[in-house]
Amino acid sequence: MKIGGWWLPGSISLLGMVLLTLAPITALLIQTQHHELAPLASDPYLRHLIWFSFYQALLSTLLSVLLAIPLAQALSRRRFIGRHLLLRLFGLSLVLPVILVVFGLITVHGRQGWINQILEALGFEPLSYLYGLSGILLAHVFFNMPLAARVLLLAIESIPPSQWRIAQQLGFNPWHVFVQLEWHALRLALPALASMIFMLCFTSFATVMALGGGPKSTTLEVAIYQAIRFDFDLPYAGMLALLQLLFCSTFLVLQYHFTPVNSANSAPLTTVLRPDRDILALKLWDSVILIICLALFLPPLLAIISSGLNAKLLTAFSSSVLWRATFTSLAIATGAALLALLFTTSLLFTSRHLRLQLNRRFIANLMEASGSAILVLPAVVLSTGLFILLRDISDVFSLGPLLVLLVNALMALPYGLRTLQPPMESVSLNYYQLSESLGITGWLRLKLIEWPLLRKPLALTFALAMMLSLGDLSAIALFGSQSLQTLPWLLYQQLGNYQMTEASATALILLSLSVGLFSLIEGVLGGKDVRAV
C-alpha cells in the first residue's frame, strides 16, 4: 500500500510554481515603492483606465449572456442539419488565437471589409465602427457568446424528461415553460458563467490592443504593456500590474463564491423533444435568433479561410520570416504544453495520494488551489513582474523564448488541473485497491491501468495547453523582438502595417495549426479505444 516518494513530484511542482509567481510579485511590490502613490488617486487617466476596463467587461458580459440565452433555447428546441457541427465550432472558438479572430473581424467589419463592400455595392456610404468600444465588444461576443450558449444549453438539457412530460400534460405555454422550467436551470448556471466571462473580458489584452484604437479605449492590461514597451516607466507599470492583480483576485473570490458547490450535474443527458417545439411563433423566433448569432460568429471564420486562399498566397508562403515564426511558435507551444503537463500531473499525483490514501483532504485541496491561483495573475502581470525581476540580472530579451514558454506553461496550469483532477481521482478510487491486491504496482500499473484510462484527458490537457501557447500574444508582446517572433506576434505586426496579403497567409497557417494540431493530438495521443472513466 505504500508508494515511496509520493510527495516528491508535487513538492517540486509546487516549489517551482511558488518561485515563478511570488518572485515576480515581489519584484512588482518593490518597484512600486519608487512611485508616488498619492497623485495616482487624482490621476484622471488612471481613473479612465479603471472605468473603461470595468465598462467594456460589463457590456461584453451582458451582450454575450443576453444573446446566449435565446440561442441556447433555440438549440434546445431545434434539431437541424449541421447542429452538431455548429456546437463543435462553438467549442473551437475557445481555442482559437485571439489575434486570428481579430484578423477575421477586420476582414469582415474593417473599412475595406465585406460589410462595407456590400454597402458600397448598394450605393450606401461605408461605415467605420470596428476600432474602439464597438470592435472590442464584437470580438468579446464572438468568443464568449458560443461559450455561454454551450453552458446554458447543458443547463437546459439537464432538466429531467419527467418535468417536460408534466409541462406538456399541464399545457404550459412558452412563458410558463421559461419561468417554471428553464429559468430555474439557467439561474443556477448564470452567476458563475457571467462572472467568468466578466473576468475574461476584464483581462482581455490582444483584443483591446488590436481593436482599441487609442487611449480612449484602453484597459489596464494594455496600459501595463504601453508603460513598459513605449514609456519604459517600470514603477508605473508595476503599480498598474498590482492594481490588476488586486481586481483579478477579487473577481476570482467572487467567482468561486458564485460557483455552485455541487457542480456535478454532468450526468448523461437525454434528448427530449420539447412540447413547445411546434409553436409557429417560436419557430420564427428561433430562426431569427440563429440567423443573428450565426451572422456574428461564422463570417470571421469564413474570412480567415477565404482570405488565405488568394492568388498571392504562394509568394507570401515563400517568406522566411513566416516559417521562422511558425517554427518558433511550435517550439514554444510544445515546450509550454509539456511543462504544463508535467506540473499538472506531478501536483495531482501527490494531492491524489494525500486525499485518497492518507485522508489529508485539506492539504490536497490547498495544493490544487495553489495551482488554480495562477488565474488571478494575468499573463501581462506575470510577464511584467518577470521583466522587472530579471532586467538587472540578465538581458531579458535574450531570455525571451524561455520566459514566454514559462509564462505560457503557468497560464495553462489551471485548465490542466480542472481537466485531469476528476479522471485521475476516479482511476485511483476504482482501481487502486484492485491493482494492489493483484500486485500490479509502479511502472506496470502506469502502463496497464493508468495510461489506457487517462490518455484521453492527458491528450486534452496537452492540446489545450498547446493551443493557449500557440495563440498567446500577452507574453510575446513584452519579450518579443526582431529575432523572436511567433505567429500571433507576426500577424499583429502585419495587421498594424496593413500587409494584408502576408497577414492572410499567416492567419491561414495559424488557423490550420490550431485546428489541425488540436484534432491530431486528441485523435492520436488520446486514442480511439479509450474507455470512459
Short mmCIF file of C-alpha atoms in Angstrom, two decimals:
data_model
loop_
_atom_site.label_atom_id
_atom_site.label_comp_id
_atom_site.label_asym_id
_atom_site.label_seq_id
_atom_site.Cartn_x
_atom_site.Cartn_y
_atom_site.Cartn_z
CA MET A 1 0.00 0.00 0.00
CA LYS A 2 2.99 2.27 0.19
CA ILE A 3 4.17 4.41 -2.65
CA GLY A 4 7.64 5.65 -1.93
CA GLY A 5 8.39 9.23 -2.83
CA TRP A 6 4.74 10.16 -3.42
CA TRP A 7 5.43 13.62 -2.02
CA LEU A 8 8.34 14.43 -4.32
CA PRO A 9 6.61 15.26 -7.66
CA GLY A 10 4.02 17.54 -6.08
CA SER A 11 6.59 19.26 -3.87
CA ILE A 12 8.89 20.04 -6.80
CA SER A 13 5.94 21.25 -8.89
CA LEU A 14 4.65 23.40 -6.03
CA LEU A 15 8.07 24.87 -5.34
CA GLY A 16 8.53 25.75 -9.00
CA MET A 17 5.14 27.44 -9.17
CA VAL A 18 5.71 29.40 -5.98
CA LEU A 19 9.09 30.66 -7.19
CA LEU A 20 7.78 31.58 -10.62
CA THR A 21 4.82 33.54 -9.23
CA LEU A 22 5.92 35.00 -5.90
CA ALA A 23 9.26 36.28 -7.19
CA PRO A 24 7.65 38.44 -9.93
CA ILE A 25 5.00 39.69 -7.48
CA THR A 26 7.74 40.66 -5.01
CA ALA A 27 9.54 42.49 -7.80
CA LEU A 28 6.34 44.41 -8.56
CA LEU A 29 5.91 45.35 -4.90
CA ILE A 30 9.47 46.61 -4.66
CA GLN A 31 9.15 48.53 -7.90
CA THR A 32 6.01 50.38 -6.79
CA GLN A 33 7.98 51.86 -3.87
CA HIS A 34 9.69 54.10 -6.43
CA HIS A 35 6.37 55.57 -7.50
CA GLU A 36 4.42 58.14 -5.52
CA LEU A 37 1.02 56.65 -4.91
CA ALA A 38 -0.77 59.78 -3.62
CA PRO A 39 -1.02 61.59 -7.00
CA LEU A 40 -2.41 58.45 -8.61
CA ALA A 41 -5.70 58.77 -6.76
CA SER A 42 -6.38 62.02 -8.60
CA ASP A 43 -4.93 60.88 -11.93
CA PRO A 44 -7.80 61.26 -14.46
CA TYR A 45 -6.18 58.88 -16.95
CA LEU A 46 -5.89 56.11 -14.37
CA ARG A 47 -9.50 56.64 -13.34
CA HIS A 48 -10.47 56.40 -17.01
CA LEU A 49 -8.45 53.19 -17.41
CA ILE A 50 -10.22 51.57 -14.47
CA TRP A 51 -13.65 52.82 -15.55
CA PHE A 52 -13.23 51.66 -19.15
CA SER A 53 -11.84 48.26 -18.06
CA PHE A 54 -14.99 47.67 -15.99
CA TYR A 55 -17.34 49.25 -18.54
CA GLN A 56 -16.25 47.20 -21.56
CA ALA A 57 -16.18 43.99 -19.49
CA LEU A 58 -19.69 44.65 -18.16
CA LEU A 59 -21.11 45.43 -21.61
CA SER A 60 -19.35 42.41 -23.14
CA THR A 61 -20.76 40.14 -20.44
CA LEU A 62 -24.30 41.49 -20.81
CA LEU A 63 -24.28 41.20 -24.60
CA SER A 64 -22.78 37.70 -24.57
CA VAL A 65 -25.24 36.36 -21.98
CA LEU A 66 -28.31 38.11 -23.39
CA LEU A 67 -27.61 36.61 -26.83
CA ALA A 68 -26.63 33.22 -25.42
CA ILE A 69 -29.88 32.67 -23.50
CA PRO A 70 -32.24 32.70 -26.54
CA LEU A 71 -29.56 30.91 -28.59
CA ALA A 72 -29.38 28.09 -26.04
CA GLN A 73 -33.20 27.90 -26.02
CA ALA A 74 -33.28 27.74 -29.83
CA LEU A 75 -30.63 24.99 -29.90
CA SER A 76 -32.57 23.11 -27.25
CA ARG A 77 -35.82 23.28 -29.23
CA ARG A 78 -34.45 22.62 -32.71
CA ARG A 79 -32.77 19.67 -34.39
CA PHE A 80 -31.35 20.62 -37.79
CA ILE A 81 -28.64 19.56 -40.18
CA GLY A 82 -25.34 20.99 -39.04
CA ARG A 83 -26.39 21.42 -35.39
CA HIS A 84 -23.67 19.05 -34.17
CA LEU A 85 -21.08 20.78 -36.37
CA LEU A 86 -22.21 24.16 -35.05
CA LEU A 87 -21.73 23.03 -31.45
CA ARG A 88 -18.26 21.74 -32.38
CA LEU A 89 -17.44 25.14 -33.89
CA PHE A 90 -18.68 26.82 -30.71
CA GLY A 91 -16.18 24.68 -28.79
CA LEU A 92 -13.46 25.55 -31.31
CA SER A 93 -13.87 29.25 -30.58
CA LEU A 94 -12.40 28.64 -27.13
CA VAL A 95 -9.03 27.59 -28.52
CA LEU A 96 -8.74 29.97 -31.47
CA PRO A 97 -5.94 32.54 -31.09
CA VAL A 98 -7.40 35.96 -30.35
CA ILE A 99 -5.34 37.76 -32.97
CA LEU A 100 -6.61 35.27 -35.57
CA VAL A 101 -10.20 36.24 -34.81
CA VAL A 102 -9.20 39.90 -34.88
CA PHE A 103 -7.94 39.32 -38.41
CA GLY A 104 -11.28 37.72 -39.36
CA LEU A 105 -13.20 40.64 -37.84
CA ILE A 106 -11.09 43.17 -39.75
CA THR A 107 -11.73 41.29 -42.99
CA VAL A 108 -15.48 41.37 -42.38
CA HIS A 109 -16.04 44.65 -40.50
CA GLY A 110 -12.98 46.74 -41.45
CA ARG A 111 -13.02 49.80 -43.68
CA GLN A 112 -12.39 47.63 -46.75
CA GLY A 113 -14.26 44.69 -45.28
CA TRP A 114 -17.15 42.63 -46.56
CA ILE A 115 -19.84 44.76 -44.89
CA ASN A 116 -18.59 47.98 -46.46
CA GLN A 117 -18.14 46.33 -49.85
CA ILE A 118 -21.79 45.28 -49.77
CA LEU A 119 -22.88 48.75 -48.65
CA GLU A 120 -20.90 50.41 -51.43
CA ALA A 121 -22.33 48.00 -53.99
CA LEU A 122 -25.81 49.02 -52.82
CA GLY A 123 -24.95 52.70 -53.07
CA PHE A 124 -24.55 53.45 -49.35
CA GLU A 125 -21.69 55.22 -47.59
CA PRO A 126 -19.18 52.88 -45.91
CA LEU A 127 -19.26 52.63 -42.13
CA SER A 128 -16.38 52.90 -39.67
CA TYR A 129 -17.19 51.17 -36.40
CA LEU A 130 -14.57 48.45 -35.84
CA TYR A 131 -11.96 50.32 -33.82
CA GLY A 132 -12.93 51.37 -30.32
CA LEU A 133 -15.55 50.04 -27.96
CA SER A 134 -17.74 48.53 -30.69
CA GLY A 135 -14.87 46.46 -32.08
CA ILE A 136 -13.90 45.24 -28.61
CA LEU A 137 -17.50 44.21 -27.96
CA LEU A 138 -17.72 42.40 -31.32
CA ALA A 139 -14.62 40.34 -30.53
CA HIS A 140 -15.68 39.57 -26.97
CA VAL A 141 -19.13 38.48 -28.10
CA PHE A 142 -17.53 36.26 -30.76
CA PHE A 143 -15.57 34.38 -28.09
CA ASN A 144 -18.00 34.39 -25.18
CA MET A 145 -21.43 34.01 -26.75
CA PRO A 146 -20.68 30.45 -28.01
CA LEU A 147 -19.14 29.54 -24.65
CA ALA A 148 -22.18 30.85 -22.77
CA ALA A 149 -24.60 29.18 -25.19
CA ARG A 150 -22.94 25.78 -24.69
CA VAL A 151 -23.03 26.11 -20.91
CA LEU A 152 -26.66 27.27 -20.86
CA LEU A 153 -27.68 24.57 -23.34
CA LEU A 154 -26.25 21.97 -20.97
CA ALA A 155 -28.22 23.58 -18.14
CA ILE A 156 -31.48 23.39 -20.12
CA GLU A 157 -30.80 19.82 -21.22
CA SER A 158 -30.24 18.83 -17.59
CA ILE A 159 -33.95 19.34 -16.91
CA PRO A 160 -35.36 15.85 -16.27
CA PRO A 161 -37.61 14.41 -19.02
CA SER A 162 -40.34 13.87 -16.43
CA GLN A 163 -40.64 17.63 -15.95
CA TRP A 164 -41.08 18.15 -19.69
CA ARG A 165 -43.82 15.50 -19.72
CA ILE A 166 -45.61 17.21 -16.83
CA ALA A 167 -45.33 20.56 -18.62
CA GLN A 168 -46.90 19.01 -21.71
CA GLN A 169 -49.72 17.41 -19.70
CA LEU A 170 -50.46 20.74 -17.97
CA GLY A 171 -50.45 22.61 -21.27
CA PHE A 172 -47.66 25.06 -20.41
CA ASN A 173 -47.30 27.93 -22.87
CA PRO A 174 -43.77 29.21 -23.77
CA TRP A 175 -43.79 31.74 -20.94
CA HIS A 176 -44.70 29.10 -18.35
CA VAL A 177 -42.02 26.79 -19.76
CA PHE A 178 -39.43 29.54 -19.37
CA VAL A 179 -40.46 30.60 -15.87
CA GLN A 180 -41.21 27.19 -14.39
CA LEU A 181 -38.53 25.05 -16.04
CA GLU A 182 -35.81 26.85 -17.97
CA TRP A 183 -35.19 29.80 -15.68
CA HIS A 184 -34.71 27.52 -12.68
CA ALA A 185 -31.93 25.68 -14.56
CA LEU A 186 -30.43 28.81 -16.11
CA ARG A 187 -30.23 30.86 -12.92
CA LEU A 188 -28.04 28.19 -11.31
CA ALA A 189 -25.51 28.49 -14.12
CA LEU A 190 -25.70 32.21 -14.83
CA PRO A 191 -23.81 33.75 -11.86
CA ALA A 192 -20.68 31.63 -12.30
CA LEU A 193 -20.87 31.93 -16.08
CA ALA A 194 -21.31 35.70 -16.04
CA SER A 195 -18.51 36.22 -13.51
CA MET A 196 -16.15 34.06 -15.60
CA ILE A 197 -16.96 35.99 -18.80
CA PHE A 198 -16.55 39.28 -16.95
CA MET A 199 -13.10 38.23 -15.74
CA LEU A 200 -12.06 37.05 -19.22
CA CYS A 201 -13.13 40.37 -20.72
CA PHE A 202 -11.59 42.44 -17.93
CA THR A 203 -8.21 40.78 -18.53
CA SER A 204 -8.53 40.83 -22.31
CA PHE A 205 -5.27 42.00 -23.83
CA ALA A 206 -4.86 41.14 -27.51
CA THR A 207 -8.39 42.23 -28.43
CA VAL A 208 -8.08 45.64 -26.79
CA MET A 209 -4.56 46.18 -28.09
CA ALA A 210 -5.57 45.37 -31.68
CA LEU A 211 -9.06 46.93 -31.79
CA GLY A 212 -8.96 49.57 -29.03
CA GLY A 213 -7.97 52.28 -31.45
CA GLY A 214 -6.33 54.67 -28.93
CA PRO A 215 -6.12 55.90 -25.33
CA LYS A 216 -9.89 56.42 -25.17
CA SER A 217 -10.45 52.65 -25.36
CA THR A 218 -7.53 51.32 -23.36
CA THR A 219 -7.68 48.96 -20.41
CA LEU A 220 -5.32 48.29 -17.52
CA GLU A 221 -3.72 45.32 -19.31
CA VAL A 222 -2.82 47.34 -22.37
CA ALA A 223 -1.66 50.29 -20.24
CA ILE A 224 0.82 47.99 -18.47
CA TYR A 225 2.25 46.92 -21.82
CA GLN A 226 2.46 50.53 -23.04
CA ALA A 227 4.17 51.68 -19.83
CA ILE A 228 6.94 49.11 -20.38
CA ARG A 229 7.41 48.98 -24.14
CA PHE A 230 6.72 52.61 -25.04
CA ASP A 231 7.48 54.71 -21.92
CA PHE A 232 9.77 52.32 -20.01
CA ASP A 233 8.12 53.60 -16.83
CA LEU A 234 8.64 50.48 -14.72
CA PRO A 235 7.30 51.87 -11.40
CA TYR A 236 4.07 52.94 -13.10
CA ALA A 237 3.82 49.57 -14.89
CA GLY A 238 4.39 47.77 -11.60
CA MET A 239 1.70 49.82 -9.87
CA LEU A 240 -0.80 49.09 -12.67
CA ALA A 241 0.09 45.41 -12.55
CA LEU A 242 -0.55 45.26 -8.80
CA LEU A 243 -3.85 47.05 -9.29
CA GLN A 244 -4.81 44.50 -11.93
CA LEU A 245 -3.74 41.70 -9.59
CA LEU A 246 -5.97 43.12 -6.84
CA PHE A 247 -9.01 43.30 -9.14
CA CYS A 248 -8.45 39.78 -10.51
CA SER A 249 -8.10 38.34 -7.00
CA THR A 250 -11.42 39.89 -6.05
CA PHE A 251 -13.10 38.55 -9.20
CA LEU A 252 -11.76 35.05 -8.56
CA VAL A 253 -13.07 35.06 -4.99
CA LEU A 254 -16.48 36.18 -6.26
CA GLN A 255 -16.42 33.55 -8.99
CA TYR A 256 -15.75 30.76 -6.50
CA HIS A 257 -18.48 32.21 -4.31
CA PHE A 258 -20.99 32.10 -7.17
CA THR A 259 -19.97 28.67 -8.46
CA PRO A 260 -22.33 26.01 -7.07
CA VAL A 261 -20.63 23.58 -4.72
CA ASN A 262 -22.38 20.67 -6.35
CA SER A 263 -21.43 21.25 -9.97
CA ALA A 264 -21.51 17.56 -10.81
CA ASN A 265 -24.58 17.87 -12.99
CA SER A 266 -22.67 16.24 -15.77
CA ALA A 267 -24.79 13.14 -15.85
CA PRO A 268 -25.51 11.83 -19.32
CA LEU A 269 -28.25 13.92 -20.83
CA THR A 270 -31.20 12.53 -22.67
CA THR A 271 -32.52 14.16 -25.78
CA VAL A 272 -36.04 15.39 -25.13
CA LEU A 273 -38.44 16.64 -27.77
CA ARG A 274 -39.83 19.71 -26.07
CA PRO A 275 -43.57 20.32 -26.05
CA ASP A 276 -43.15 23.89 -27.32
CA ARG A 277 -41.11 22.95 -30.40
CA ASP A 278 -44.07 23.04 -32.80
CA ILE A 279 -45.35 26.52 -31.95
CA LEU A 280 -45.09 28.63 -35.11
CA ALA A 281 -44.14 31.87 -33.35
CA LEU A 282 -41.28 30.10 -31.58
CA LYS A 283 -40.09 28.60 -34.86
CA LEU A 284 -39.85 32.09 -36.33
CA TRP A 285 -38.22 33.49 -33.18
CA ASP A 286 -35.64 30.68 -33.10
CA SER A 287 -34.85 31.23 -36.78
CA VAL A 288 -34.24 34.95 -36.20
CA ILE A 289 -32.00 34.26 -33.19
CA LEU A 290 -29.99 31.63 -35.04
CA ILE A 291 -29.52 33.95 -38.03
CA ILE A 292 -28.36 36.86 -35.83
CA CYS A 293 -25.94 34.75 -33.79
CA LEU A 294 -24.54 32.92 -36.80
CA ALA A 295 -24.11 36.26 -38.61
CA LEU A 296 -21.88 37.35 -35.74
CA PHE A 297 -19.99 34.07 -35.42
CA LEU A 298 -19.46 32.48 -38.84
CA PRO A 299 -18.28 35.31 -41.17
CA PRO A 300 -14.96 35.93 -39.35
CA LEU A 301 -14.16 32.21 -39.56
CA LEU A 302 -15.01 32.11 -43.27
CA ALA A 303 -13.00 35.29 -43.81
CA ILE A 304 -9.85 33.71 -42.36
CA ILE A 305 -10.10 30.80 -44.80
CA SER A 306 -11.17 32.75 -47.88
CA SER A 307 -8.56 35.49 -47.37
CA GLY A 308 -5.80 32.92 -47.13
CA LEU A 309 -6.80 31.32 -50.43
CA ASN A 310 -5.73 34.09 -52.78
CA ALA A 311 -3.51 34.25 -55.84
CA LYS A 312 -0.62 35.84 -53.93
CA LEU A 313 -0.57 33.10 -51.34
CA LEU A 314 2.46 31.31 -52.80
CA THR A 315 4.52 34.49 -52.67
CA ALA A 316 3.59 35.09 -49.05
CA PHE A 317 4.35 31.47 -48.20
CA SER A 318 7.89 31.86 -49.53
CA SER A 319 8.73 34.31 -46.74
CA SER A 320 11.47 33.02 -44.46
CA VAL A 321 10.11 35.22 -41.66
CA LEU A 322 6.80 33.36 -41.79
CA TRP A 323 8.38 29.93 -41.48
CA ARG A 324 10.78 31.06 -38.78
CA ALA A 325 7.83 32.37 -36.78
CA THR A 326 6.00 29.09 -37.40
CA PHE A 327 8.93 27.07 -36.08
CA THR A 328 9.29 29.36 -33.05
CA SER A 329 5.58 29.11 -32.26
CA LEU A 330 5.62 25.32 -32.50
CA ALA A 331 8.77 25.01 -30.37
CA ILE A 332 7.47 27.31 -27.61
CA ALA A 333 3.97 25.80 -27.67
CA THR A 334 5.31 22.23 -27.47
CA GLY A 335 7.66 23.11 -24.63
CA ALA A 336 4.97 25.02 -22.73
CA ALA A 337 2.47 22.17 -23.15
CA LEU A 338 4.98 19.57 -21.92
CA LEU A 339 5.92 21.72 -18.93
CA ALA A 340 2.27 22.42 -18.09
CA LEU A 341 1.50 18.69 -18.30
CA LEU A 342 4.48 17.89 -16.07
CA PHE A 343 3.44 20.50 -13.49
CA THR A 344 -0.18 19.31 -13.54
CA THR A 345 0.40 15.57 -13.29
CA SER A 346 3.08 15.98 -10.61
CA LEU A 347 0.83 18.14 -8.48
CA LEU A 348 -2.18 15.86 -8.91
CA PHE A 349 -0.15 12.69 -8.25
CA THR A 350 0.78 13.97 -4.80
CA SER A 351 -2.56 15.60 -3.99
CA ARG A 352 -4.40 12.41 -5.03
CA HIS A 353 -2.28 10.33 -2.68
CA LEU A 354 -2.84 12.83 0.13
CA ARG A 355 -6.61 12.86 -0.39
CA LEU A 356 -7.38 9.19 -1.06
CA GLN A 357 -4.63 7.20 0.68
CA LEU A 358 -3.78 9.46 3.64
CA ASN A 359 -7.14 11.22 4.00
CA ARG A 360 -5.44 14.62 4.14
CA ARG A 361 -8.09 16.41 2.14
CA PHE A 362 -7.29 19.91 3.33
CA ILE A 363 -3.64 19.73 2.28
CA ALA A 364 -4.62 18.16 -1.04
CA ASN A 365 -7.17 20.90 -1.70
CA LEU A 366 -4.61 23.53 -0.77
CA MET A 367 -2.08 22.13 -3.23
CA GLU A 368 -4.59 22.14 -6.08
CA ALA A 369 -5.84 25.61 -5.16
CA SER A 370 -2.28 26.92 -5.36
CA GLY A 371 -2.19 25.82 -9.00
CA SER A 372 -5.54 27.44 -9.77
CA ALA A 373 -4.41 30.65 -8.05
CA ILE A 374 -2.48 31.43 -11.23
CA LEU A 375 -5.84 32.65 -12.55
CA VAL A 376 -5.51 35.85 -10.51
CA LEU A 377 -2.23 36.56 -12.24
CA PRO A 378 -2.84 37.60 -15.88
CA ALA A 379 -0.07 36.83 -18.34
CA VAL A 380 0.73 40.52 -18.75
CA VAL A 381 1.10 40.99 -14.98
CA LEU A 382 3.29 37.88 -14.64
CA SER A 383 5.40 38.93 -17.62
CA THR A 384 5.78 42.43 -16.20
CA GLY A 385 6.98 41.01 -12.88
CA LEU A 386 9.50 38.75 -14.64
CA PHE A 387 10.67 41.64 -16.79
CA ILE A 388 11.32 43.85 -13.73
CA LEU A 389 12.88 40.96 -11.79
CA LEU A 390 15.37 39.96 -14.46
CA ARG A 391 16.25 43.22 -16.17
CA ASP A 392 19.17 43.93 -13.79
CA ILE A 393 20.40 40.35 -13.84
CA SER A 394 20.45 39.48 -17.50
CA ASP A 395 19.40 40.58 -20.98
CA VAL A 396 15.67 39.99 -20.73
CA PHE A 397 15.18 39.77 -24.49
CA SER A 398 17.86 37.09 -24.85
CA LEU A 399 15.85 35.02 -22.36
CA GLY A 400 12.66 35.76 -24.29
CA PRO A 401 11.90 32.24 -25.61
CA LEU A 402 12.35 30.68 -22.17
CA LEU A 403 10.28 33.36 -20.41
CA VAL A 404 7.44 33.13 -22.94
CA LEU A 405 7.48 29.34 -22.55
CA LEU A 406 7.35 29.58 -18.73
CA VAL A 407 4.53 32.14 -18.73
CA ASN A 408 2.51 30.08 -21.24
CA ALA A 409 3.00 26.90 -19.19
CA LEU A 410 1.85 28.59 -15.97
CA MET A 411 -1.20 30.12 -17.69
CA ALA A 412 -2.28 26.64 -18.85
CA LEU A 413 -1.94 25.09 -15.39
CA PRO A 414 -5.46 25.89 -14.02
CA TYR A 415 -7.11 24.41 -17.12
CA GLY A 416 -4.98 21.28 -16.83
CA LEU A 417 -5.90 20.84 -13.17
CA ARG A 418 -9.61 21.10 -13.94
CA THR A 419 -9.31 18.65 -16.83
CA LEU A 420 -7.17 15.99 -15.15
CA GLN A 421 -8.18 16.08 -11.49
CA PRO A 422 -11.54 14.23 -11.77
CA PRO A 423 -10.33 11.35 -14.00
CA MET A 424 -7.11 10.84 -12.01
CA GLU A 425 -9.08 10.54 -8.79
CA SER A 426 -11.63 8.29 -10.43
CA VAL A 427 -8.94 5.88 -11.64
CA SER A 428 -7.43 5.71 -8.18
CA LEU A 429 -10.80 5.20 -6.48
CA ASN A 430 -11.84 2.42 -8.85
CA TYR A 431 -8.60 0.55 -9.46
CA TYR A 432 -6.10 1.28 -6.68
CA GLN A 433 -7.20 -1.49 -4.30
CA LEU A 434 -7.65 -3.98 -7.13
CA SER A 435 -4.21 -3.33 -8.60
CA GLU A 436 -2.60 -3.55 -5.15
CA SER A 437 -4.29 -6.88 -4.46
CA LEU A 438 -3.05 -8.23 -7.81
CA GLY A 439 0.46 -6.93 -7.20
CA ILE A 440 0.29 -4.51 -10.13
CA THR A 441 2.37 -1.58 -8.96
CA GLY A 442 4.81 1.01 -10.16
CA TRP A 443 5.57 1.13 -13.87
CA LEU A 444 3.33 -1.86 -14.56
CA ARG A 445 0.28 -0.13 -13.08
CA LEU A 446 1.07 3.02 -15.03
CA LYS A 447 1.29 1.03 -18.26
CA LEU A 448 -1.67 -1.35 -17.77
CA ILE A 449 -4.16 0.78 -15.84
CA GLU A 450 -3.40 4.47 -15.63
CA TRP A 451 -2.29 5.16 -19.20
CA PRO A 452 -5.20 3.48 -21.04
CA LEU A 453 -7.74 5.26 -18.83
CA LEU A 454 -6.04 8.63 -18.63
CA ARG A 455 -4.63 9.09 -22.12
CA LYS A 456 -7.75 10.89 -23.33
CA PRO A 457 -7.76 13.59 -20.61
CA LEU A 458 -3.97 13.77 -20.81
CA ALA A 459 -4.24 14.43 -24.54
CA LEU A 460 -6.91 17.07 -23.94
CA THR A 461 -4.73 18.77 -21.32
CA PHE A 462 -1.73 18.77 -23.63
CA ALA A 463 -3.80 20.04 -26.58
CA LEU A 464 -5.39 22.85 -24.54
CA ALA A 465 -2.02 23.98 -23.21
CA MET A 466 -0.50 23.90 -26.68
CA MET A 467 -3.39 25.90 -28.18
CA LEU A 468 -3.22 28.51 -25.43
CA SER A 469 0.50 28.94 -26.03
CA LEU A 470 0.13 28.91 -29.81
CA GLY A 471 -2.28 31.83 -29.63
CA ASP A 472 -0.53 33.81 -26.91
CA LEU A 473 0.06 37.49 -27.56
CA SER A 474 0.49 38.71 -23.99
CA ALA A 475 3.91 37.34 -23.07
CA ILE A 476 5.39 37.64 -26.55
CA ALA A 477 4.31 41.31 -26.69
CA LEU A 478 6.68 42.05 -23.81
CA PHE A 479 9.54 39.71 -24.65
CA GLY A 480 9.27 39.62 -28.45
CA SER A 481 11.87 41.22 -30.70
CA GLN A 482 13.07 41.09 -34.29
CA SER A 483 14.82 37.82 -33.51
CA LEU A 484 11.90 36.36 -31.54
CA GLN A 485 8.65 36.33 -33.45
CA THR A 486 5.76 33.93 -33.08
CA LEU A 487 2.85 33.63 -35.49
CA PRO A 488 0.43 35.77 -33.39
CA TRP A 489 3.09 38.47 -32.94
CA LEU A 490 3.94 38.40 -36.65
CA LEU A 491 0.25 38.61 -37.55
CA TYR A 492 -0.23 41.55 -35.20
CA GLN A 493 2.67 43.40 -36.80
CA GLN A 494 1.44 42.66 -40.32
CA LEU A 495 -2.04 43.96 -39.47
CA GLY A 496 -0.51 47.10 -37.97
CA ASN A 497 1.50 47.68 -41.17
CA TYR A 498 -1.52 46.95 -43.43
CA GLN A 499 0.29 43.97 -45.04
CA MET A 500 -2.98 42.16 -45.61
CA THR A 501 -1.69 39.59 -48.13
CA GLU A 502 1.08 38.49 -45.79
CA ALA A 503 -1.36 38.62 -42.87
CA SER A 504 -3.75 36.34 -44.79
CA ALA A 505 -1.04 33.69 -45.21
CA THR A 506 -0.01 33.96 -41.56
CA ALA A 507 -3.63 33.71 -40.42
CA LEU A 508 -4.26 30.65 -42.59
CA ILE A 509 -1.21 28.86 -41.17
CA LEU A 510 -2.18 29.80 -37.62
CA LEU A 511 -5.73 28.55 -38.15
CA SER A 512 -4.50 25.32 -39.78
CA LEU A 513 -2.09 24.69 -36.91
CA SER A 514 -4.68 25.46 -34.24
CA VAL A 515 -7.39 23.21 -35.68
CA GLY A 516 -5.06 20.55 -37.10
CA LEU A 517 -2.88 20.11 -34.03
CA PHE A 518 -5.83 20.08 -31.64
CA SER A 519 -7.55 17.34 -33.68
CA LEU A 520 -4.30 15.44 -34.22
CA ILE A 521 -3.32 15.44 -30.55
CA GLU A 522 -6.79 14.44 -29.40
CA GLY A 523 -7.03 11.73 -32.06
CA VAL A 524 -3.52 10.25 -31.91
CA LEU A 525 -2.43 10.79 -28.31
CA GLY A 526 -5.96 10.41 -26.97
CA GLY A 527 -6.52 7.21 -28.91
CA LYS A 528 -9.72 5.74 -30.29
CA ASP A 529 -10.49 2.97 -27.85
CA VAL A 530 -10.22 4.79 -24.58
CA ARG A 531 -12.98 3.79 -22.21
CA ALA A 532 -14.83 6.35 -20.22
CA VAL A 533 -13.54 6.53 -16.69
#
